[in-house]
Amino acid sequence: MGERGLKYDDQAISVDCVVFGFDGHALRVLLVRRERTLPERGVVADMKLPGSLIADTEDLESAASRVMGELTGITDIYLRQMEVFSDPARVQGDELQWINDFYGVNLRRVLTVVFHAVVKLDARLIEYTAAKGAQWVELDSVRGLALDHNRIVVSAIGFLISRLRHEPLAFALLPRKFTIRQLQDLYQAVLGIEIDNRNFRKKILSQPYIIPLGEKQTGVWHKPAQYYRFDARIFEREHKSKFKLDFLR
Amino acid sequence: MGERGLKYDDQAISVDCVVFGFDGHALRVLLVRRERTLPERGVVADMKLPGSLIADTEDLESAASRVMGELTGITDIYLRQMEVFSDPARVQGDELQWINDFYGVNLRRVLTVVFHAVVKLDARLIEYTAAKGAQWVELDSVRGLALDHNRIVVSAIGFLISRLRHEPLAFALLPRKFTIRQLQDLYQAVLGIEIDNRNFRKKILSQPYIIPLGEKQTGVWHKPAQYYRFDARIFEREHKSKFKLDFLR
DNA sequence: GGCGCGTAGTGTCGGGCGTACGCTAAAAAA
DNA sequence: TTTTTTAGCGTACGCCCGACACTACGCGCC
């Protein structure tokens, strides 16, 4: 501590948001387009995660929520800190130059705090984000992202899987009204497993916070399923004071 | 993005470490002493979490590990990012002045990345940390910490509880050789619950990664218990590919 | 040595939950 | 009407979990 000659103040902090949506078949992640001019190759474009440097007057949560609001119009989003990427060499050369040009600063280093979010994908939202120049890209086709954003996305997938297993996060990815089958498809797609529909149904329906709406699917060519909703209040009440060591078995 | 007139570079990042140890009865947290001179009151002392500003050449993990090494002599510690505290007003006035004086800088704001660690408390370690001017304070008597460190400790307790429930973290808090009772006492103290010893014992002993050592306690006035150890390799192997939605029940 | 005390460690038993799987119901396309 | 596909119910069985009785062992005390 108190070292002489070390610099502490030519570094800045950014936030990046990894926002996942589920389209019924696969996970998608929200990406924005980046353009920059390289000395030899002229203007080139690639994709990156939505993000922003933070000003010295705002906290990280406000910054992340601002970025999300600008891109998705969603303001009451389920947003959470995930991980800080702090390798001094994570942004260098051309990439660092782009940041310095873009923000009109002269930094030697940028740390980024990654935020994790999950939204209900629907036609309106996809249209809205498209108008803002952002795209929902299927996870399998994500490659060649700017900066170290590939690595960040990989880390975020692990984080998502972990949260799906420990929290009722699936309900934040599905529409408010959903069928048991949709819920099952989500788990199967994201966790890469197969689940017996009859046992899954029994398990889910035995939860007091899964409320049947008495309303049925329409326009499907097979037997229409009933819609259900998730009641967060009942879940919270139910979830208190349960001694359970999840890591055992 | 690209706002004019905003400053990005008169802020710095620090790491703070919340290190928990278990003494057999209660949780303890590692604190260091801070002294500063206040204009009216002269030299005053209080306690804070071990931490440090990070230089622009080091990443957060190195910084946290450096702080831990300096204070505990432990280098292969189980250290993990927890949360970033970024309220622009978290360090102000006197407190900000102290940081600027201590590091010889002129910052308007400091963000801190909190790291979470867990160690095996034993006499040697306690002596070592004491020689470095640090103390293991029982969690119930922690109050009046510097900066916003009270809030950080509260958040860390929640984090610890969550990890104890989802990971085999308890074995990192206990000595390498431990008895079933010690393990039970740990869960009871930290989670604030009562566990039936006979069922707990059955549950724990049925895990393949709990290895009996055939060695017994000595110097206890009751029937001596057998020692066990935790085998991380067997745990990892066993733990792969288990479909389990922990949040259900 | 005999006795009480406190912890270690084993056993039992009943109910509930998870898993495997058979079966019927309903809608739409052919 | 038949076929196809998913919704939704029921059953059977084993295993795990929680409640609780009981014995084993080391110590201090009389």
Coordinates of C-alpha atoms (C1' of nucleotides) in Angstrom, one line a residue:
Chain A
M1 CA 0.0 0.0 0.0
G2 CA 1.0 3.6 -0.5
E3 CA 3.4 2.6 -3.4
R4 CA 5.1 5.5 -5.1
G5 CA 5.1 5.9 -8.8
L6 CA 2.1 3.7 -9.5
K7 CA -0.8 5.2 -11.4
Y8 CA -4.3 4.6 -10.3
D9 CA -6.3 7.1 -12.4
D10 CA -5.8 6.5 -16.1
Q11 CA -8.2 3.6 -16.1
A12 CA -12.0 3.6 -16.4
I13 CA -14.9 1.3 -15.8
S14 CA -17.5 0.2 -18.3
V15 CA -20.6 -1.9 -18.0
D16 CA -21.6 -4.5 -20.5
C17 CA -25.0 -6.3 -20.5
V18 CA -25.5 -9.9 -21.5
V19 CA -29.3 -10.1 -22.2
F20 CA -30.8 -13.5 -22.9
G21 CA -34.2 -14.2 -24.5
F22 CA -35.9 -17.4 -25.3
D23 CA -37.8 -17.7 -28.6
G24 CA -39.4 -21.1 -27.8
H25 CA -36.6 -23.1 -29.4
A26 CA -33.3 -21.6 -28.6
L27 CA -31.6 -19.0 -26.5
R28 CA -30.8 -15.7 -28.1
V29 CA -28.5 -12.9 -26.9
L30 CA -28.8 -9.2 -27.6
L31 CA -26.0 -7.7 -29.7
V32 CA -25.3 -4.3 -31.2
R33 CA -23.3 -3.3 -34.3
R34 CA -20.0 -1.5 -34.0
E35 CA -18.3 0.4 -36.8
R36 CA -14.7 1.6 -36.7
T37 CA -12.1 2.8 -39.1
L38 CA -8.9 0.8 -39.2
P39 CA -5.7 2.4 -40.7
E40 CA -5.2 -0.3 -43.4
R41 CA -8.7 -1.7 -44.0
G42 CA -11.0 1.3 -43.8
V43 CA -14.4 1.0 -42.2
V44 CA -15.1 -2.4 -40.7
A45 CA -18.1 -3.6 -38.7
D46 CA -18.6 -6.3 -36.1
M47 CA -20.9 -7.0 -33.3
K48 CA -20.6 -6.4 -29.5
L49 CA -22.5 -6.5 -26.3
P50 CA -24.4 -3.4 -25.4
G51 CA -22.4 -1.4 -23.0
S52 CA -21.0 2.0 -22.0
L53 CA -18.3 3.7 -20.0
I54 CA -19.6 5.0 -16.8
A55 CA -19.4 8.6 -15.9
D56 CA -18.0 9.6 -12.5
T57 CA -21.5 10.6 -11.3
E58 CA -23.4 7.4 -11.9
D59 CA -23.4 4.0 -10.3
L60 CA -23.1 0.8 -12.2
E61 CA -26.7 -0.3 -11.8
S62 CA -27.9 3.0 -13.2
A63 CA -25.5 2.7 -16.1
A64 CA -26.6 -0.8 -16.9
S65 CA -30.2 0.0 -16.6
R66 CA -29.7 3.1 -18.8
V67 CA -28.1 1.0 -21.5
M68 CA -31.0 -1.5 -21.3
G69 CA -33.6 1.2 -21.4
E70 CA -32.0 2.7 -24.5
L71 CA -31.9 -0.6 -26.4
T72 CA -35.0 -2.4 -25.3
G73 CA -37.3 0.2 -23.8
I74 CA -37.6 -2.1 -20.8
T75 CA -37.1 -0.2 -17.6
D76 CA -38.2 -2.7 -14.9
I77 CA -35.7 -5.3 -16.0
Y78 CA -34.3 -8.1 -13.9
L79 CA -30.7 -7.0 -13.9
R80 CA -27.8 -8.4 -11.9
Q81 CA -24.0 -8.0 -11.5
M82 CA -22.2 -11.0 -12.8
E83 CA -18.4 -10.6 -13.0
V84 CA -15.7 -8.0 -13.5
F85 CA -13.2 -8.5 -16.3
S86 CA -10.0 -6.8 -15.3
D87 CA -7.1 -8.3 -17.3
P88 CA -4.9 -5.2 -17.9
A89 CA -4.4 -6.6 -21.4
R90 CA -8.1 -7.2 -22.2
V91 CA -8.3 -4.1 -24.3
Q92 CA -5.2 -3.0 -26.3
G93 CA -4.0 -1.5 -29.5
D94 CA -6.8 -0.9 -32.1
E95 CA -9.5 -1.8 -29.6
L96 CA -8.3 0.6 -26.9
Q97 CA -7.9 3.3 -29.6
W98 CA -11.5 2.8 -30.6
I99 CA -12.7 3.4 -27.1
N100 CA -10.5 6.5 -26.6
D101 CA -11.8 7.9 -29.9
F102 CA -15.4 7.0 -29.2
Y103 CA -15.5 8.6 -25.8
G104 CA -12.8 11.3 -26.4
V105 CA -10.6 10.1 -23.6
N106 CA -7.1 8.9 -23.2
L107 CA -7.2 5.7 -21.1
R108 CA -4.6 3.0 -20.8
R109 CA -7.0 0.5 -19.6
V110 CA -10.7 -0.3 -19.2
L111 CA -12.3 -2.7 -16.7
T112 CA -15.7 -3.9 -17.4
V113 CA -18.5 -5.0 -15.0
V114 CA -20.8 -7.4 -16.8
F115 CA -24.5 -7.4 -16.0
H116 CA -26.8 -10.3 -16.6
A117 CA -30.4 -9.9 -17.7
V118 CA -33.2 -12.0 -18.9
V119 CA -36.2 -10.8 -20.9
K120 CA -39.5 -12.1 -22.4
L121 CA -38.9 -12.2 -26.1
D122 CA -42.0 -11.2 -28.2
A123 CA -42.6 -9.7 -31.6
R124 CA -43.0 -6.1 -30.2
L125 CA -39.7 -6.3 -28.4
I126 CA -37.8 -7.7 -31.4
E127 CA -39.2 -5.0 -33.6
Y128 CA -38.2 -2.3 -31.0
T129 CA -34.6 -3.5 -30.6
A130 CA -34.3 -3.9 -34.4
A131 CA -35.3 -0.2 -34.8
K132 CA -32.5 0.6 -32.3
G133 CA -30.0 -1.3 -34.5
A134 CA -29.7 -4.3 -32.1
Q135 CA -30.2 -7.9 -33.0
W136 CA -31.2 -11.1 -31.1
V137 CA -28.7 -13.6 -32.2
E138 CA -29.1 -17.3 -31.6
L139 CA -26.4 -18.5 -29.2
D140 CA -25.0 -21.1 -31.5
S141 CA -24.2 -18.5 -34.2
V142 CA -22.5 -16.0 -31.9
R143 CA -18.9 -15.6 -33.0
G144 CA -16.3 -13.0 -33.8
L145 CA -17.5 -10.4 -31.2
A146 CA -15.6 -7.2 -30.5
L147 CA -13.1 -6.8 -27.7
D148 CA -13.2 -9.8 -25.3
H149 CA -17.0 -10.2 -25.6
N150 CA -16.8 -13.8 -26.8
R151 CA -15.3 -14.7 -23.5
I152 CA -17.9 -12.7 -21.6
V153 CA -20.8 -14.5 -23.4
V154 CA -19.3 -17.9 -22.5
S155 CA -19.0 -16.9 -18.9
A156 CA -22.6 -15.6 -19.0
I157 CA -24.0 -18.8 -20.3
G158 CA -22.5 -20.6 -17.3
F159 CA -24.0 -18.0 -15.0
L160 CA -27.4 -18.4 -16.6
I161 CA -27.4 -22.2 -16.2
S162 CA -26.5 -21.9 -12.6
R163 CA -29.2 -19.4 -12.0
L164 CA -31.8 -21.5 -13.8
R165 CA -31.0 -24.3 -11.5
H166 CA -31.1 -22.4 -8.3
E167 CA -33.8 -19.7 -8.9
P168 CA -37.1 -19.6 -10.7
L169 CA -35.5 -17.6 -13.5
A170 CA -37.2 -19.6 -16.2
F171 CA -40.4 -17.6 -15.6
A172 CA -38.6 -14.4 -16.4
L173 CA -37.7 -15.9 -19.8
L174 CA -41.2 -17.1 -20.7
P175 CA -44.3 -15.0 -21.4
R176 CA -46.5 -14.3 -18.4
K177 CA -49.0 -16.9 -19.6
F178 CA -47.2 -20.1 -20.5
T179 CA -47.8 -23.8 -20.8
I180 CA -46.1 -26.6 -19.0
R181 CA -44.6 -27.8 -22.3
Q182 CA -43.0 -24.4 -22.9
L183 CA -41.4 -24.5 -19.5
Q184 CA -40.1 -27.9 -20.2
D185 CA -38.8 -27.0 -23.6
L186 CA -36.9 -24.1 -22.0
Y187 CA -35.1 -26.3 -19.5
Q188 CA -34.4 -28.9 -22.2
A189 CA -32.9 -26.4 -24.6
V190 CA -30.8 -24.5 -22.1
L191 CA -29.7 -27.3 -19.9
G192 CA -29.3 -29.7 -22.8
I193 CA -31.2 -32.6 -21.2
E194 CA -34.4 -34.7 -21.7
I195 CA -37.2 -34.6 -19.2
D196 CA -40.1 -37.0 -18.9
N197 CA -43.1 -34.8 -19.6
R198 CA -45.5 -36.7 -17.3
N199 CA -43.2 -36.5 -14.2
F200 CA -42.2 -32.9 -15.0
R201 CA -45.8 -31.9 -15.2
K202 CA -46.6 -33.6 -11.9
K203 CA -43.6 -31.9 -10.2
I204 CA -44.4 -28.4 -11.5
L205 CA -48.1 -28.6 -10.9
S206 CA -47.5 -29.6 -7.3
Q207 CA -45.9 -26.2 -6.7
P208 CA -48.3 -23.8 -5.1
Y209 CA -47.0 -20.9 -7.0
I210 CA -47.9 -22.2 -10.4
I211 CA -51.4 -20.9 -11.0
P212 CA -53.7 -22.4 -13.6
L213 CA -55.5 -19.7 -15.6
G214 CA -58.3 -21.9 -16.9
E215 CA -57.5 -20.5 -20.3
K216 CA -56.5 -22.6 -23.3
Q217 CA -54.1 -22.3 -26.3
T218 CA -55.8 -21.6 -29.6
G219 CA -54.6 -22.2 -33.2
V220 CA -52.6 -25.2 -32.4
W221 CA -53.3 -28.4 -34.4
H222 CA -53.1 -30.7 -31.4
K223 CA -54.9 -30.8 -28.1
P224 CA -54.6 -27.3 -26.7
A225 CA -52.8 -26.9 -23.4
Q226 CA -53.9 -24.8 -20.4
Y227 CA -52.0 -21.6 -19.6
Y228 CA -50.4 -21.0 -16.2
R229 CA -48.7 -18.1 -14.5
F230 CA -46.0 -17.9 -11.9
D231 CA -46.8 -16.2 -8.6
A232 CA -43.7 -14.7 -7.2
R233 CA -45.2 -13.7 -3.9
I234 CA -46.3 -17.3 -3.1
F235 CA -42.9 -18.5 -4.2
E236 CA -41.1 -16.2 -1.8
R237 CA -43.3 -17.0 1.1
E238 CA -42.9 -20.7 0.4
H239 CA -39.2 -20.5 -0.1
K240 CA -38.3 -19.1 3.3
S241 CA -36.8 -21.2 6.0
K242 CA -36.1 -24.4 4.2
F243 CA -33.0 -26.2 5.4
K244 CA -31.7 -27.8 2.2
L245 CA -28.1 -28.5 1.3
D246 CA -28.4 -28.5 -2.5
F247 CA -25.0 -29.8 -3.2
L248 CA -25.7 -33.1 -1.5
R249 CA -27.1 -35.3 -4.4
Chain B
M1 CA -22.9 7.3 -25.6
G2 CA -20.1 9.7 -26.5
E3 CA -21.4 12.4 -24.1
R4 CA -19.5 15.6 -24.0
G5 CA -18.2 17.1 -20.8
L6 CA -18.5 13.9 -18.7
K7 CA -15.4 12.8 -16.8
Y8 CA -14.5 9.1 -16.9
D9 CA -11.0 9.1 -15.4
D10 CA -10.9 10.7 -11.9
Q11 CA -12.2 7.5 -10.4
A12 CA -10.3 4.5 -9.3
I13 CA -11.0 0.9 -8.3
S14 CA -10.1 -0.9 -5.1
V15 CA -10.5 -4.5 -3.9
D16 CA -11.7 -5.4 -0.5
C17 CA -11.6 -8.9 0.9
V18 CA -14.1 -10.4 3.2
V19 CA -12.4 -13.4 4.7
F20 CA -14.4 -15.7 6.9
G21 CA -13.0 -18.3 9.4
F22 CA -14.8 -20.7 11.7
D23 CA -13.4 -21.2 15.2
G24 CA -15.7 -24.2 16.1
H25 CA -18.4 -22.0 17.6
A26 CA -18.9 -18.9 15.6
L27 CA -17.9 -17.2 12.4
R28 CA -15.1 -14.7 12.4
V29 CA -14.1 -12.1 9.9
L30 CA -10.6 -10.7 9.2
L31 CA -10.3 -7.0 9.9
V32 CA -7.4 -4.5 9.9
R33 CA -6.8 -1.4 11.9
R34 CA -7.0 2.0 10.3
E35 CA -5.6 5.2 11.8
R36 CA -6.3 8.7 10.5
T37 CA -6.0 12.3 11.6
L38 CA -9.2 14.2 11.7
P39 CA -9.1 18.1 11.8
E40 CA -11.0 18.4 15.1
R41 CA -10.4 15.2 16.9
G42 CA -6.8 14.3 16.1
V43 CA -5.7 10.7 15.5
V44 CA -8.6 8.2 15.6
A45 CA -8.6 4.5 14.9
D46 CA -11.2 2.1 13.6
M47 CA -11.4 -1.2 11.8
K48 CA -11.8 -2.0 8.1
L49 CA -11.7 -4.8 5.7
P50 CA -8.3 -5.6 4.2
G51 CA -8.1 -4.0 0.8
S52 CA -6.1 -1.9 -1.6
L53 CA -6.5 0.4 -4.6
I54 CA -5.4 -1.4 -7.7
A55 CA -2.6 -0.1 -9.9
D56 CA -3.2 0.2 -13.6
T57 CA -0.9 -2.8 -14.3
E58 CA -2.6 -5.5 -12.1
D59 CA -5.9 -7.3 -12.4
L60 CA -8.3 -7.6 -9.6
E61 CA -7.6 -11.2 -8.8
S62 CA -3.9 -10.5 -8.4
A63 CA -4.6 -7.5 -6.2
A64 CA -7.0 -9.5 -3.9
S65 CA -4.5 -12.4 -3.7
R66 CA -1.7 -10.0 -2.9
V67 CA -3.7 -8.4 -0.1
M68 CA -4.5 -11.9 1.3
G69 CA -0.9 -13.1 1.0
E70 CA 0.3 -10.0 2.9
L71 CA -2.1 -10.5 5.7
T72 CA -2.5 -14.2 6.1
G73 CA 0.5 -15.7 4.3
I74 CA -1.9 -17.9 2.5
T75 CA -1.3 -18.0 -1.2
D76 CA -3.4 -20.8 -2.5
I77 CA -6.6 -19.3 -1.1
Y78 CA -10.2 -20.0 -2.4
L79 CA -10.9 -16.4 -3.5
R80 CA -13.9 -15.2 -5.5
Q81 CA -15.4 -12.0 -6.8
M82 CA -18.6 -11.1 -5.0
E83 CA -20.0 -7.7 -5.8
V84 CA -19.0 -4.2 -6.9
F85 CA -20.0 -1.3 -4.7
S86 CA -20.4 1.7 -7.0
D87 CA -22.5 4.3 -5.3
P88 CA -20.8 7.6 -6.3
A89 CA -21.5 8.8 -2.7
R90 CA -20.1 5.7 -1.0
V91 CA -16.8 7.4 -0.1
Q92 CA -17.0 11.2 0.5
G93 CA -15.6 14.0 2.6
D94 CA -13.2 12.8 5.4
E95 CA -13.2 9.2 4.1
L96 CA -12.3 10.2 0.5
Q97 CA -9.7 12.6 1.9
W98 CA -8.1 9.7 3.8
I99 CA -7.8 7.6 0.6
N100 CA -6.4 10.5 -1.4
D101 CA -3.8 11.2 1.4
F102 CA -3.0 7.5 1.9
Y103 CA -2.3 6.8 -1.8
G104 CA -1.1 10.3 -2.8
V105 CA -3.8 10.7 -5.4
N106 CA -6.7 13.1 -6.1
L107 CA -9.8 11.0 -6.8
R108 CA -13.4 12.1 -6.8
R109 CA -14.7 8.6 -6.4
V110 CA -13.6 5.0 -5.6
L111 CA -15.5 1.9 -6.7
T112 CA -14.7 -1.3 -4.8
V113 CA -14.8 -4.9 -6.0
V114 CA -15.4 -7.1 -3.0
F115 CA -13.8 -10.5 -2.9
H116 CA -15.0 -13.4 -0.8
A117 CA -12.7 -15.9 0.8
V118 CA -12.9 -18.7 3.4
V119 CA -10.0 -20.1 5.4
K120 CA -9.2 -22.8 8.0
L121 CA -8.7 -21.0 11.3
D122 CA -6.0 -22.4 13.4
A123 CA -3.6 -21.2 16.1
R124 CA -0.7 -20.6 13.7
L125 CA -2.8 -18.5 11.3
I126 CA -4.3 -16.4 14.1
E127 CA -0.8 -15.7 15.4
Y128 CA 0.4 -14.8 11.9
T129 CA -2.4 -12.4 11.2
A130 CA -2.0 -10.8 14.7
A131 CA 1.6 -10.2 13.9
K132 CA 0.5 -8.4 10.8
G133 CA -1.9 -6.2 12.8
A134 CA -5.0 -7.9 11.8
Q135 CA -7.7 -9.5 13.9
W136 CA -10.3 -12.2 13.6
V137 CA -13.5 -10.6 15.0
E138 CA -16.6 -12.6 15.8
L139 CA -19.3 -11.7 13.5
D140 CA -21.7 -10.6 16.2
S141 CA -19.3 -8.0 17.5
V142 CA -18.5 -6.4 14.2
R143 CA -19.7 -2.8 14.2
G144 CA -18.5 0.7 13.4
L145 CA -16.3 -0.3 10.4
A146 CA -14.7 2.3 8.2
L147 CA -16.2 3.5 4.9
D148 CA -19.2 1.4 3.8
H149 CA -17.6 -1.8 5.1
N150 CA -20.5 -2.6 7.5
R151 CA -22.8 -2.9 4.4
I152 CA -20.2 -5.0 2.6
V153 CA -19.9 -7.4 5.5
V154 CA -23.7 -7.8 5.6
S155 CA -23.8 -8.5 1.9
A156 CA -20.9 -11.0 2.3
I157 CA -22.8 -13.0 5.0
G158 CA -25.7 -13.5 2.6
F159 CA -23.2 -14.6 -0.1
L160 CA -21.6 -17.0 2.3
I161 CA -24.9 -18.6 3.3
S162 CA -25.9 -19.0 -0.3
R163 CA -22.5 -20.6 -1.2
L164 CA -22.7 -22.9 1.8
R165 CA -26.0 -24.2 0.6
H166 CA -25.0 -24.7 -3.0
E167 CA -21.3 -25.7 -2.8
P168 CA -19.2 -27.9 -0.5
L169 CA -17.8 -24.7 1.0
A170 CA -18.0 -26.0 4.6
F171 CA -14.9 -28.2 4.1
A172 CA -12.9 -25.1 3.2
L173 CA -13.8 -23.6 6.6
L174 CA -13.0 -26.8 8.6
P175 CA -9.5 -28.3 9.3
R176 CA -8.5 -31.0 6.8
K177 CA -9.3 -33.6 9.4
F178 CA -12.8 -33.0 10.9
T179 CA -15.5 -34.9 12.7
I180 CA -19.1 -35.1 11.7
R181 CA -20.1 -33.1 14.7
Q182 CA -17.8 -30.2 13.7
L183 CA -19.4 -30.1 10.3
Q184 CA -22.9 -30.1 11.9
D185 CA -21.9 -27.3 14.3
L186 CA -20.7 -25.2 11.4
Y187 CA -24.0 -25.5 9.5
Q188 CA -26.0 -24.9 12.7
A189 CA -24.0 -21.8 13.6
V190 CA -23.9 -20.2 10.1
L191 CA -27.4 -21.1 8.9
G192 CA -29.0 -20.7 12.3
I193 CA -30.8 -24.0 12.3
E194 CA -31.0 -27.2 14.3
I195 CA -30.2 -30.5 12.7
D196 CA -30.9 -34.0 13.9
N197 CA -27.5 -35.5 14.5
R198 CA -28.4 -39.0 13.6
N199 CA -30.0 -38.1 10.2
F200 CA -27.3 -35.6 9.4
R201 CA -24.6 -38.3 10.1
K202 CA -26.4 -40.8 7.9
K203 CA -26.7 -38.2 5.1
I204 CA -23.1 -37.1 5.2
L205 CA -21.6 -40.6 5.6
S206 CA -23.6 -41.8 2.6
Q207 CA -21.6 -39.3 0.4
P208 CA -18.7 -41.1 -1.4
Y209 CA -16.4 -38.1 -1.1
I210 CA -16.4 -38.2 2.7
I211 CA -13.5 -40.4 3.6
P212 CA -13.1 -41.9 7.1
L213 CA -9.5 -41.7 8.3
G214 CA -9.7 -44.5 11.0
E215 CA -8.2 -41.9 13.4
K216 CA -9.8 -40.7 16.6
Q217 CA -10.0 -37.6 18.6
T218 CA -7.9 -37.4 21.7
G219 CA -8.1 -35.3 24.8
V220 CA -11.9 -35.0 24.8
W221 CA -13.8 -36.0 27.9
H222 CA -16.5 -37.9 26.1
K223 CA -16.3 -40.7 23.6
P224 CA -13.8 -39.7 20.9
A225 CA -15.1 -39.3 17.3
Q226 CA -13.6 -40.5 14.2
Y227 CA -11.9 -38.0 11.8
Y228 CA -12.9 -37.7 8.2
R229 CA -11.6 -35.8 5.2
F230 CA -13.3 -34.3 2.1
D231 CA -12.2 -35.6 -1.3
A232 CA -12.7 -32.9 -3.8
R233 CA -11.9 -35.1 -6.8
I234 CA -14.5 -37.6 -6.0
F235 CA -17.0 -34.8 -5.3
E236 CA -16.3 -33.2 -8.7
R237 CA -16.7 -36.5 -10.6
E238 CA -19.9 -37.3 -8.7
H239 CA -21.3 -33.9 -9.2
K240 CA -21.3 -33.8 -13.0
S241 CA -24.4 -34.4 -15.1
K242 CA -27.1 -34.2 -12.4
F243 CA -30.3 -32.8 -13.5
K244 CA -31.7 -31.1 -10.4
L245 CA -33.8 -28.0 -10.1
D246 CA -32.8 -26.9 -6.6
F247 CA -35.4 -24.2 -6.3
L248 CA -38.2 -26.7 -6.4
R249 CA -38.9 -27.6 -2.8
Chain C
dG1 C1' -15.2 -50.3 40.9
dG2 C1' -19.8 -48.6 40.1
dC3 C1' -22.5 -44.8 38.5
dG4 C1' -23.9 -40.7 36.0
dC5 C1' -23.2 -37.8 32.1
dG6 C1' -22.5 -36.4 27.5
dT7 C1' -21.3 -37.5 23.0
dA8 C1' -20.4 -41.2 19.2
dG9 C1' -22.6 -44.2 16.4
dT10 C1' -26.3 -47.9 14.7
dG11 C1' -31.0 -49.3 13.7
dT12 C1' -36.0 -49.0 12.7
dC13 C1' -40.1 -47.6 10.7
dG14 C1' -43.6 -45.0 8.1
dG15 C1' -44.7 -41.6 4.8
dG16 C1' -43.6 -39.0 1.0
dC17 C1' -41.2 -38.0 -3.2
dG18 C1' -38.9 -39.3 -7.6
dT19 C1' -38.8 -42.2 -11.6
dA20 C1' -40.6 -45.3 -15.1
dC21 C1' -44.2 -46.0 -17.8
dG22 C1' -49.2 -47.3 -19.4
dC23 C1' -53.3 -45.2 -20.7
dT24 C1' -57.0 -41.9 -22.2
dA25 C1' -58.6 -37.1 -24.1
dA26 C1' -58.7 -33.6 -27.4
dA27 C1' -57.9 -31.0 -31.6
dA28 C1' -56.7 -30.7 -36.5
dA29 C1' -55.1 -32.6 -40.8
dA30 C1' -55.7 -36.4 -44.0
Chain D
dT1 C1' -63.2 -41.6 -39.8
dT2 C1' -58.6 -42.3 -39.1
dT3 C1' -54.1 -40.7 -38.0
dT4 C1' -51.0 -37.8 -35.7
dT5 C1' -49.5 -35.2 -31.9
dT6 C1' -49.5 -33.4 -27.6
dA7 C1' -52.3 -32.7 -23.0
dG8 C1' -53.2 -34.8 -19.0
dC9 C1' -54.2 -38.7 -15.4
dG10 C1' -53.0 -42.8 -12.9
dT11 C1' -50.2 -46.6 -10.9
dA12 C1' -46.4 -49.1 -9.0
dC13 C1' -42.2 -49.3 -6.8
dG14 C1' -38.0 -48.0 -4.6
dC15 C1' -35.4 -44.9 -2.1
dC16 C1' -34.7 -41.1 0.7
dC17 C1' -36.0 -38.3 4.7
dG18 C1' -37.5 -37.3 9.2
dA19 C1' -38.7 -38.9 13.8
dC20 C1' -37.1 -41.5 17.4
dA21 C1' -35.2 -45.6 20.3
dC22 C1' -31.2 -47.6 21.6
dT23 C1' -26.3 -49.1 22.5
dA24 C1' -21.1 -47.9 22.9
dC25 C1' -17.5 -45.5 24.8
dG26 C1' -14.7 -42.2 27.4
dC27 C1' -14.4 -39.3 31.5
dG28 C1' -15.2 -37.6 36.3
dC29 C1' -17.0 -38.5 40.8
dC30 C1' -18.3 -41.0 44.8

